[in-house]
Amino acid sequence: WLWPMVAAIHLPNGLFIAMATWQPQDPWLVAAAVATEQLGYGFGFAAYLMVMIWAAEGPSQTAHYALCTGFMALGMMLPGMGAGWLQEQLGYLNFFVWCVIATVPSFLAAAWLRIDPEYGKKAE
C-alpha cells in the first residue's frame, strides 16, 4: 500500500495547479478540490506515520518515535514559514508547480525504503 498512499498525499497537488490555472468561481468545485486534497493528505500521512513507527523500532522506540515526530513537525514548519513569501514571488500557478516538483524527494525516499513484506503481520 506504500505507493498508493504516497500518490494519495502528493497527486492532489495537481488539483491546485488546475485551480490556479482555471480559477473556478464555483464554491462547490473549490470545496471538492480541497476535500480531495484533505482526504489524500490523511490517507498518505498514515503511511508516513507507519514508516516512522517502523524506523523507530528497537530498544528506545518511544524516544526514537518522538524524534521522528519532531523532525516531521520541523519539516512542516520550516517550509510553511516561507510559503507566503515564495507564493508572492512566484504567483499562484508557479507556486503550485513548485509544490509538485518539491514532492520528488518523497517519491525517491519511498523508492529507497526496504520494508520487510512480513512487517506488521500477525505472527502465528
Tab-separated table of C-alpha atoms in Angstrom:
chain	number	residue	atom	x	y	z
A	1	TRP	CA	0.000	0.000	0.000
A	2	LEU	CA	3.003	2.312	0.188
A	3	TRP	CA	2.819	3.605	-3.393
A	4	PRO	CA	-0.939	4.289	-3.454
A	5	MET	CA	-0.528	6.170	-0.183
A	6	VAL	CA	2.453	8.182	-1.483
A	7	ALA	CA	0.400	9.053	-4.561
A	8	ALA	CA	-2.614	9.959	-2.414
A	9	ILE	CA	-0.686	12.557	-0.436
A	10	HIS	CA	1.012	14.161	-3.452
A	11	LEU	CA	-1.147	13.853	-6.558
A	12	PRO	CA	-3.977	16.088	-5.291
A	13	ASN	CA	-1.470	18.951	-5.511
A	14	GLY	CA	-2.180	18.827	-9.235
A	15	LEU	CA	-5.708	19.982	-8.443
A	16	PHE	CA	-4.265	23.219	-7.124
A	17	ILE	CA	-2.365	23.724	-10.373
A	18	ALA	CA	-5.655	23.259	-12.225
A	19	MET	CA	-7.445	25.644	-9.863
A	20	ALA	CA	-4.684	28.259	-10.212
A	21	THR	CA	-4.906	27.920	-13.993
A	22	TRP	CA	-8.704	27.989	-14.410
A	23	GLN	CA	-9.584	29.923	-11.229
A	24	PRO	CA	-13.035	28.370	-10.783
A	25	GLN	CA	-15.642	30.513	-9.062
A	26	ASP	CA	-17.973	27.678	-8.077
A	27	PRO	CA	-17.568	27.188	-4.312
A	28	TRP	CA	-18.648	23.547	-4.609
A	29	LEU	CA	-15.838	22.826	-7.079
A	30	VAL	CA	-13.303	24.540	-4.833
A	31	ALA	CA	-14.652	22.662	-1.795
A	32	ALA	CA	-14.442	19.353	-3.700
A	33	ALA	CA	-10.808	20.028	-4.620
A	34	VAL	CA	-9.911	20.931	-1.041
A	35	ALA	CA	-11.781	17.871	0.276
A	36	THR	CA	-9.893	15.660	-2.188
A	37	GLU	CA	-6.597	17.148	-1.023
A	38	GLN	CA	-7.513	16.640	2.636
A	39	LEU	CA	-8.586	13.030	2.007
A	40	GLY	CA	-5.352	12.342	0.147
A	41	TYR	CA	-3.340	14.024	2.886
A	42	GLY	CA	-4.981	11.957	5.607
A	43	PHE	CA	-4.537	8.698	3.708
A	44	GLY	CA	-0.953	9.440	2.710
A	45	PHE	CA	0.016	10.760	6.128
A	46	ALA	CA	-0.968	7.395	7.619
A	47	ALA	CA	1.810	5.828	5.528
A	48	TYR	CA	4.268	8.388	6.868
A	49	LEU	CA	3.254	7.578	10.440
A	50	MET	CA	3.750	3.860	9.782
A	51	VAL	CA	7.207	4.483	8.328
A	52	MET	CA	8.075	6.452	11.476
A	53	ILE	CA	6.872	3.548	13.641
A	54	TRP	CA	8.919	1.152	11.513
A	55	ALA	CA	12.022	3.358	11.704
A	56	ALA	CA	11.672	3.774	15.471
A	57	GLU	CA	11.668	0.065	16.289
A	58	GLY	CA	14.248	-1.001	18.799
A	59	PRO	CA	15.098	-0.675	22.469
A	60	SER	CA	14.305	3.064	22.647
A	61	GLN	CA	11.237	3.006	20.415
A	62	THR	CA	9.346	5.769	22.224
A	63	ALA	CA	12.292	8.173	22.166
A	64	HIS	CA	13.021	7.441	18.506
A	65	TYR	CA	9.383	7.947	17.553
A	66	ALA	CA	9.387	11.254	19.438
A	67	LEU	CA	12.483	12.353	17.489
A	68	CYS	CA	10.838	11.331	14.204
A	69	THR	CA	7.748	13.318	15.180
A	70	GLY	CA	9.894	16.355	15.961
A	71	PHE	CA	11.644	16.183	12.585
A	72	MET	CA	8.257	15.777	10.916
A	73	ALA	CA	6.949	18.914	12.634
A	74	LEU	CA	10.115	20.798	11.664
A	75	GLY	CA	9.691	19.600	8.091
A	76	MET	CA	6.212	21.106	8.022
A	77	MET	CA	7.002	24.279	9.979
A	78	LEU	CA	10.103	25.495	8.111
A	79	PRO	CA	8.599	25.359	4.599
A	80	GLY	CA	5.367	26.862	5.922
A	81	MET	CA	7.257	29.875	7.251
A	82	GLY	CA	8.432	30.880	3.794
A	83	ALA	CA	5.471	29.677	1.747
A	84	GLY	CA	3.654	33.020	1.692
A	85	TRP	CA	6.768	34.879	0.569
A	86	LEU	CA	7.519	32.240	-2.076
A	87	GLN	CA	3.953	32.399	-3.406
A	88	GLU	CA	4.214	36.172	-3.734
A	89	GLN	CA	7.457	35.771	-5.678
A	90	LEU	CA	6.231	33.012	-7.999
A	91	GLY	CA	2.486	33.652	-8.281
A	92	TYR	CA	-0.118	31.008	-7.562
A	93	LEU	CA	0.364	28.877	-10.664
A	94	ASN	CA	4.155	28.660	-10.419
A	95	PHE	CA	3.943	28.206	-6.648
A	96	PHE	CA	1.798	25.097	-7.053
A	97	VAL	CA	4.028	23.836	-9.878
A	98	TRP	CA	6.930	24.239	-7.455
A	99	CYS	CA	4.960	22.334	-4.788
A	100	VAL	CA	4.526	19.413	-7.183
A	101	ILE	CA	8.232	19.470	-8.079
A	102	ALA	CA	9.102	19.591	-4.374
A	103	THR	CA	7.373	16.221	-3.884
A	104	VAL	CA	10.029	14.415	-5.938
A	105	PRO	CA	12.245	13.714	-2.879
A	106	SER	CA	9.297	11.978	-1.199
A	107	PHE	CA	8.919	9.633	-4.150
A	108	LEU	CA	12.680	8.963	-4.105
A	109	ALA	CA	12.641	8.300	-0.346
A	110	ALA	CA	9.731	5.881	-0.755
A	111	ALA	CA	11.602	4.050	-3.523
A	112	TRP	CA	14.648	3.825	-1.249
A	113	LEU	CA	12.738	2.138	1.595
A	114	ARG	CA	13.207	-1.587	2.027
A	115	ILE	CA	10.435	-2.772	4.321
A	116	ASP	CA	10.142	-6.462	5.139
A	117	PRO	CA	6.949	-7.760	3.478
A	118	GLU	CA	6.120	-9.548	6.749
A	119	TYR	CA	6.378	-6.341	8.806
A	120	GLY	CA	3.226	-5.663	10.775
A	121	LYS	CA	1.657	-9.040	10.042
A	122	LYS	CA	0.397	-11.034	12.972
A	123	ALA	CA	2.697	-13.950	13.807
A	124	GLU	CA	1.027	-17.313	14.112
